[in-house]
Amino acid sequence: MKSREELVRSLEAYCTDFKEEEEFISQFLHLLQSPRCFFRDHLPGHITASAWIADENKTHALLVHHSKLDKWLQPGGHADGDENILQVAIQEVNEETGLTNLIHLTNGVFDIDIHPIPERKDFPQHLHYDIRFAFIAARRTELKISDESNDLKWISLEDVAALTQQNVSILRMIKKLRLS
């Protein structure tokens, strides 16, 4: 996804078996009409990018414990004006995990999600319109925890549900991983 136009085409062609994602598509397409939708100060929401990373055997996922949100999540973050959303996801992986050798699991968008981010003293509650890409990485690769995280580790797919408090979008990505 090197441009807004390419992302729009990808979302228009996006097929999913999950009803909530079908409903997200039109909301993403509407947001993408805004010139500033890739900037974090665009309200009520903005585009973000993240990476679902599985190990070579597809038995573990790499999750970070996000310090501000106090949740286990896939690596990801703000586009900060960059419309090459795939590159944003890869950059976030590198910054949050130290991984640089990623193999694309699927071509194009793997998952989409819209979720609320709580209000902080300096910014109101808002929505993240998250574009997700799937990758495979070697579990033996050395990891580096960023300043944005409390922890970073490979989690068995069997343990992810409990660790993420049954996060619906993460469970959806596990289902998709198992089907890939």
PDB file of N, CA, C and O in Angstrom, residues 7-50:
ATOM      1  N   LEU A   7      -4.499   2.041  -1.305  1.00  0.00           N
ATOM      2  CA  LEU A   7      -5.228   1.563  -0.126  1.00  0.00           C
ATOM      3  C   LEU A   7      -6.727   1.550  -0.393  1.00  0.00           C
ATOM      4  O   LEU A   7      -7.415   0.583  -0.055  1.00  0.00           O
ATOM      5  N   VAL A   8      -7.237   2.595  -1.017  1.00  0.00           N
ATOM      6  CA  VAL A   8      -8.670   2.643  -1.353  1.00  0.00           C
ATOM      7  C   VAL A   8      -9.037   1.466  -2.257  1.00  0.00           C
ATOM      8  O   VAL A   8     -10.021   0.760  -2.004  1.00  0.00           O
ATOM      9  N   ARG A   9      -8.245   1.233  -3.297  1.00  0.00           N
ATOM     10  CA  ARG A   9      -8.524   0.097  -4.203  1.00  0.00           C
ATOM     11  C   ARG A   9      -8.486  -1.232  -3.450  1.00  0.00           C
ATOM     12  O   ARG A   9      -9.321  -2.103  -3.672  1.00  0.00           O
ATOM     13  N   SER A  10      -7.522  -1.363  -2.548  1.00  0.00           N
ATOM     14  CA  SER A  10      -7.403  -2.593  -1.768  1.00  0.00           C
ATOM     15  C   SER A  10      -8.624  -2.804  -0.873  1.00  0.00           C
ATOM     16  O   SER A  10      -9.147  -3.916  -0.773  1.00  0.00           O
ATOM     17  N   LEU A  11      -9.089  -1.744  -0.246  1.00  0.00           N
ATOM     18  CA  LEU A  11     -10.264  -1.860   0.629  1.00  0.00           C
ATOM     19  C   LEU A  11     -11.536  -2.107  -0.183  1.00  0.00           C
ATOM     20  O   LEU A  11     -12.420  -2.843   0.258  1.00  0.00           O
ATOM     21  N   GLU A  12     -11.641  -1.500  -1.356  1.00  0.00           N
ATOM     22  CA  GLU A  12     -12.815  -1.742  -2.202  1.00  0.00           C
ATOM     23  C   GLU A  12     -12.877  -3.202  -2.645  1.00  0.00           C
ATOM     24  O   GLU A  12     -13.962  -3.751  -2.838  1.00  0.00           O
ATOM     25  N   ALA A  13     -11.730  -3.839  -2.792  1.00  0.00           N
ATOM     26  CA  ALA A  13     -11.670  -5.244  -3.221  1.00  0.00           C
ATOM     27  C   ALA A  13     -11.578  -6.214  -2.043  1.00  0.00           C
ATOM     28  O   ALA A  13     -11.602  -7.425  -2.242  1.00  0.00           O
ATOM     29  N   TYR A  14     -11.491  -5.692  -0.830  1.00  0.00           N
ATOM     30  CA  TYR A  14     -11.258  -6.521   0.348  1.00  0.00           C
ATOM     31  C   TYR A  14     -12.440  -7.460   0.601  1.00  0.00           C
ATOM     32  O   TYR A  14     -13.593  -7.033   0.646  1.00  0.00           O
ATOM     33  N   CYS A  15     -12.148  -8.734   0.761  1.00  0.00           N
ATOM     34  CA  CYS A  15     -13.175  -9.738   1.052  1.00  0.00           C
ATOM     35  C   CYS A  15     -12.895 -10.341   2.418  1.00  0.00           C
ATOM     36  O   CYS A  15     -11.751 -10.644   2.753  1.00  0.00           O
ATOM     37  N   THR A  16     -13.934 -10.525   3.185  1.00  0.00           N
ATOM     38  CA  THR A  16     -13.785 -11.093   4.516  1.00  0.00           C
ATOM     39  C   THR A  16     -14.989 -11.965   4.843  1.00  0.00           C
ATOM     40  O   THR A  16     -16.092 -11.740   4.340  1.00  0.00           O
ATOM     41  N   ASP A  17     -14.765 -12.928   5.709  1.00  0.00           N
ATOM     42  CA  ASP A  17     -15.849 -13.768   6.205  1.00  0.00           C
ATOM     43  C   ASP A  17     -16.389 -13.249   7.539  1.00  0.00           C
ATOM     44  O   ASP A  17     -17.262 -13.873   8.134  1.00  0.00           O
ATOM     45  N   PHE A  18     -15.866 -12.127   7.998  1.00  0.00           N
ATOM     46  CA  PHE A  18     -16.231 -11.587   9.309  1.00  0.00           C
ATOM     47  C   PHE A  18     -17.106 -10.345   9.141  1.00  0.00           C
ATOM     48  O   PHE A  18     -16.685  -9.347   8.563  1.00  0.00           O
ATOM     49  N   LYS A  19     -18.308 -10.428   9.673  1.00  0.00           N
ATOM     50  CA  LYS A  19     -19.316  -9.377   9.491  1.00  0.00           C
ATOM     51  C   LYS A  19     -18.825  -8.014   9.954  1.00  0.00           C
ATOM     52  O   LYS A  19     -19.055  -7.003   9.289  1.00  0.00           O
ATOM     53  N   GLU A  20     -18.131  -7.955  11.100  1.00  0.00           N
ATOM     54  CA  GLU A  20     -17.691  -6.662  11.603  1.00  0.00           C
ATOM     55  C   GLU A  20     -16.719  -5.987  10.631  1.00  0.00           C
ATOM     56  O   GLU A  20     -16.753  -4.769  10.451  1.00  0.00           O
ATOM     57  N   GLU A  21     -15.880  -6.780   9.980  1.00  0.00           N
ATOM     58  CA  GLU A  21     -14.960  -6.193   9.002  1.00  0.00           C
ATOM     59  C   GLU A  21     -15.710  -5.667   7.786  1.00  0.00           C
ATOM     60  O   GLU A  21     -15.342  -4.611   7.251  1.00  0.00           O
ATOM     61  N   GLU A  22     -16.735  -6.359   7.348  1.00  0.00           N
ATOM     62  CA  GLU A  22     -17.550  -5.869   6.224  1.00  0.00           C
ATOM     63  C   GLU A  22     -18.100  -4.483   6.540  1.00  0.00           C
ATOM     64  O   GLU A  22     -18.113  -3.607   5.687  1.00  0.00           O
ATOM     65  N   GLU A  23     -18.533  -4.302   7.783  1.00  0.00           N
ATOM     66  CA  GLU A  23     -19.087  -3.011   8.195  1.00  0.00           C
ATOM     67  C   GLU A  23     -18.000  -1.942   8.290  1.00  0.00           C
ATOM     68  O   GLU A  23     -18.268  -0.762   8.072  1.00  0.00           O
ATOM     69  N   PHE A  24     -16.769  -2.337   8.596  1.00  0.00           N
ATOM     70  CA  PHE A  24     -15.672  -1.373   8.694  1.00  0.00           C
ATOM     71  C   PHE A  24     -15.279  -0.794   7.338  1.00  0.00           C
ATOM     72  O   PHE A  24     -14.815   0.346   7.259  1.00  0.00           O
ATOM     73  N   ILE A  25     -15.432  -1.562   6.271  1.00  0.00           N
ATOM     74  CA  ILE A  25     -14.920  -1.142   4.954  1.00  0.00           C
ATOM     75  C   ILE A  25     -15.464   0.224   4.561  1.00  0.00           C
ATOM     76  O   ILE A  25     -14.699   1.127   4.182  1.00  0.00           O
ATOM     77  N   SER A  26     -16.760   0.413   4.643  1.00  0.00           N
ATOM     78  CA  SER A  26     -17.341   1.702   4.227  1.00  0.00           C
ATOM     79  C   SER A  26     -16.872   2.830   5.139  1.00  0.00           C
ATOM     80  O   SER A  26     -16.679   3.966   4.672  1.00  0.00           O
ATOM     81  N   GLN A  27     -16.653   2.542   6.414  1.00  0.00           N
ATOM     82  CA  GLN A  27     -16.165   3.575   7.332  1.00  0.00           C
ATOM     83  C   GLN A  27     -14.728   3.981   6.985  1.00  0.00           C
ATOM     84  O   GLN A  27     -14.379   5.171   7.034  1.00  0.00           O
ATOM     85  N   PHE A  28     -13.890   3.005   6.624  1.00  0.00           N
ATOM     86  CA  PHE A  28     -12.538   3.311   6.180  1.00  0.00           C
ATOM     87  C   PHE A  28     -12.575   4.157   4.910  1.00  0.00           C
ATOM     88  O   PHE A  28     -11.856   5.153   4.791  1.00  0.00           O
ATOM     89  N   LEU A  29     -13.395   3.750   3.950  1.00  0.00           N
ATOM     90  CA  LEU A  29     -13.458   4.474   2.677  1.00  0.00           C
ATOM     91  C   LEU A  29     -13.934   5.907   2.886  1.00  0.00           C
ATOM     92  O   LEU A  29     -13.440   6.835   2.232  1.00  0.00           O
ATOM     93  N   HIS A  30     -14.859   6.098   3.801  1.00  0.00           N
ATOM     94  CA  HIS A  30     -15.317   7.456   4.115  1.00  0.00           C
ATOM     95  C   HIS A  30     -14.175   8.271   4.742  1.00  0.00           C
ATOM     96  O   HIS A  30     -13.938   9.420   4.346  1.00  0.00           O
ATOM     97  N   LEU A  31     -13.474   7.693   5.689  1.00  0.00           N
ATOM     98  CA  LEU A  31     -12.364   8.391   6.341  1.00  0.00           C
ATOM     99  C   LEU A  31     -11.281   8.767   5.338  1.00  0.00           C
ATOM    100  O   LEU A  31     -10.702   9.860   5.404  1.00  0.00           O
ATOM    101  N   LEU A  32     -10.998   7.878   4.403  1.00  0.00           N
ATOM    102  CA  LEU A  32      -9.930   8.120   3.430  1.00  0.00           C
ATOM    103  C   LEU A  32     -10.227   9.276   2.481  1.00  0.00           C
ATOM    104  O   LEU A  32      -9.347   9.718   1.743  1.00  0.00           O
ATOM    105  N   GLN A  33     -11.440   9.816   2.519  1.00  0.00           N
ATOM    106  CA  GLN A  33     -11.763  11.010   1.729  1.00  0.00           C
ATOM    107  C   GLN A  33     -11.219  12.280   2.386  1.00  0.00           C
ATOM    108  O   GLN A  33     -11.124  13.325   1.745  1.00  0.00           O
ATOM    109  N   SER A  34     -10.846  12.192   3.655  1.00  0.00           N
ATOM    110  CA  SER A  34     -10.317  13.349   4.372  1.00  0.00           C
ATOM    111  C   SER A  34      -8.823  13.511   4.079  1.00  0.00           C
ATOM    112  O   SER A  34      -8.053  12.562   4.245  1.00  0.00           O
ATOM    113  N   PRO A  35      -8.401  14.690   3.677  1.00  0.00           N
ATOM    114  CA  PRO A  35      -6.986  14.898   3.356  1.00  0.00           C
ATOM    115  C   PRO A  35      -6.036  14.602   4.520  1.00  0.00           C
ATOM    116  O   PRO A  35      -4.900  14.194   4.301  1.00  0.00           O
ATOM    117  N   ARG A  36      -6.468  14.779   5.751  1.00  0.00           N
ATOM    118  CA  ARG A  36      -5.570  14.625   6.904  1.00  0.00           C
ATOM    119  C   ARG A  36      -5.788  13.328   7.681  1.00  0.00           C
ATOM    120  O   ARG A  36      -5.338  13.179   8.806  1.00  0.00           O
ATOM    121  N   CYS A  37      -6.429  12.336   7.070  1.00  0.00           N
ATOM    122  CA  CYS A  37      -6.764  11.108   7.801  1.00  0.00           C
ATOM    123  C   CYS A  37      -5.543  10.297   8.227  1.00  0.00           C
ATOM    124  O   CYS A  37      -5.655   9.423   9.080  1.00  0.00           O
ATOM    125  N   PHE A  38      -4.361  10.568   7.683  1.00  0.00           N
ATOM    126  CA  PHE A  38      -3.151   9.841   8.063  1.00  0.00           C
ATOM    127  C   PHE A  38      -2.390  10.545   9.191  1.00  0.00           C
ATOM    128  O   PHE A  38      -1.314  10.106   9.571  1.00  0.00           O
ATOM    129  N   PHE A  39      -2.957  11.619   9.725  1.00  0.00           N
ATOM    130  CA  PHE A  39      -2.309  12.364  10.804  1.00  0.00           C
ATOM    131  C   PHE A  39      -2.993  12.079  12.127  1.00  0.00           C
ATOM    132  O   PHE A  39      -4.222  12.023  12.209  1.00  0.00           O
ATOM    133  N   ARG A  40      -2.203  11.923  13.174  1.00  0.00           N
ATOM    134  CA  ARG A  40      -2.741  11.542  14.483  1.00  0.00           C
ATOM    135  C   ARG A  40      -3.647  12.589  15.104  1.00  0.00           C
ATOM    136  O   ARG A  40      -4.412  12.296  16.017  1.00  0.00           O
ATOM    137  N   ASP A  41      -3.581  13.845  14.647  1.00  0.00           N
ATOM    138  CA  ASP A  41      -4.459  14.871  15.203  1.00  0.00           C
ATOM    139  C   ASP A  41      -5.801  14.960  14.478  1.00  0.00           C
ATOM    140  O   ASP A  41      -6.646  15.784  14.821  1.00  0.00           O
ATOM    141  N   HIS A  42      -6.024  14.081  13.474  1.00  0.00           N
ATOM    142  CA  HIS A  42      -7.301  14.069  12.768  1.00  0.00           C
ATOM    143  C   HIS A  42      -8.345  13.385  13.652  1.00  0.00           C
ATOM    144  O   HIS A  42      -8.179  12.232  14.051  1.00  0.00           O
ATOM    145  N   LEU A  43      -9.406  14.122  13.958  1.00  0.00           N
ATOM    146  CA  LEU A  43     -10.460  13.586  14.818  1.00  0.00           C
ATOM    147  C   LEU A  43     -11.774  13.562  14.049  1.00  0.00           C
ATOM    148  O   LEU A  43     -11.978  14.384  13.161  1.00  0.00           O
ATOM    149  N   PRO A  44     -12.626  12.620  14.345  1.00  0.00           N
ATOM    150  CA  PRO A  44     -12.608  11.754  15.530  1.00  0.00           C
ATOM    151  C   PRO A  44     -11.744  10.503  15.405  1.00  0.00           C
ATOM    152  O   PRO A  44     -11.711   9.688  16.318  1.00  0.00           O
ATOM    153  N   GLY A  45     -11.006  10.340  14.298  1.00  0.00           N
ATOM    154  CA  GLY A  45     -10.157   9.160  14.174  1.00  0.00           C
ATOM    155  C   GLY A  45      -9.194   9.289  13.014  1.00  0.00           C
ATOM    156  O   GLY A  45      -9.321  10.191  12.183  1.00  0.00           O
ATOM    157  N   HIS A  46      -8.234   8.377  12.964  1.00  0.00           N
ATOM    158  CA  HIS A  46      -7.193   8.429  11.942  1.00  0.00           C
ATOM    159  C   HIS A  46      -6.664   7.031  11.638  1.00  0.00           C
ATOM    160  O   HIS A  46      -6.860   6.092  12.398  1.00  0.00           O
ATOM    161  N   ILE A  47      -5.970   6.938  10.502  1.00  0.00           N
ATOM    162  CA  ILE A  47      -5.408   5.672  10.034  1.00  0.00           C
ATOM    163  C   ILE A  47      -4.174   5.308  10.865  1.00  0.00           C
ATOM    164  O   ILE A  47      -3.317   6.146  11.124  1.00  0.00           O
ATOM    165  N   THR A  48      -4.110   4.043  11.268  1.00  0.00           N
ATOM    166  CA  THR A  48      -2.925   3.474  11.914  1.00  0.00           C
ATOM    167  C   THR A  48      -2.579   2.179  11.170  1.00  0.00           C
ATOM    168  O   THR A  48      -3.372   1.684  10.365  1.00  0.00           O
ATOM    169  N   ALA A  49      -1.401   1.664  11.460  1.00  0.00           N
ATOM    170  CA  ALA A  49      -0.969   0.418  10.815  1.00  0.00           C
ATOM    171  C   ALA A  49      -0.387  -0.508  11.861  1.00  0.00           C
ATOM    172  O   ALA A  49       0.282  -0.056  12.798  1.00  0.00           O
ATOM    173  N   SER A  50      -0.629  -1.801  11.706  1.00  0.00           N
ATOM    174  CA  SER A  50      -0.035  -2.761  12.626  1.00  0.00           C
ATOM    175  C   SER A  50       0.310  -4.055  11.904  1.00  0.00           C
ATOM    176  O   SER A  50      -0.050  -4.245  10.741  1.00  0.00           O
TER     177      SER A  50
END
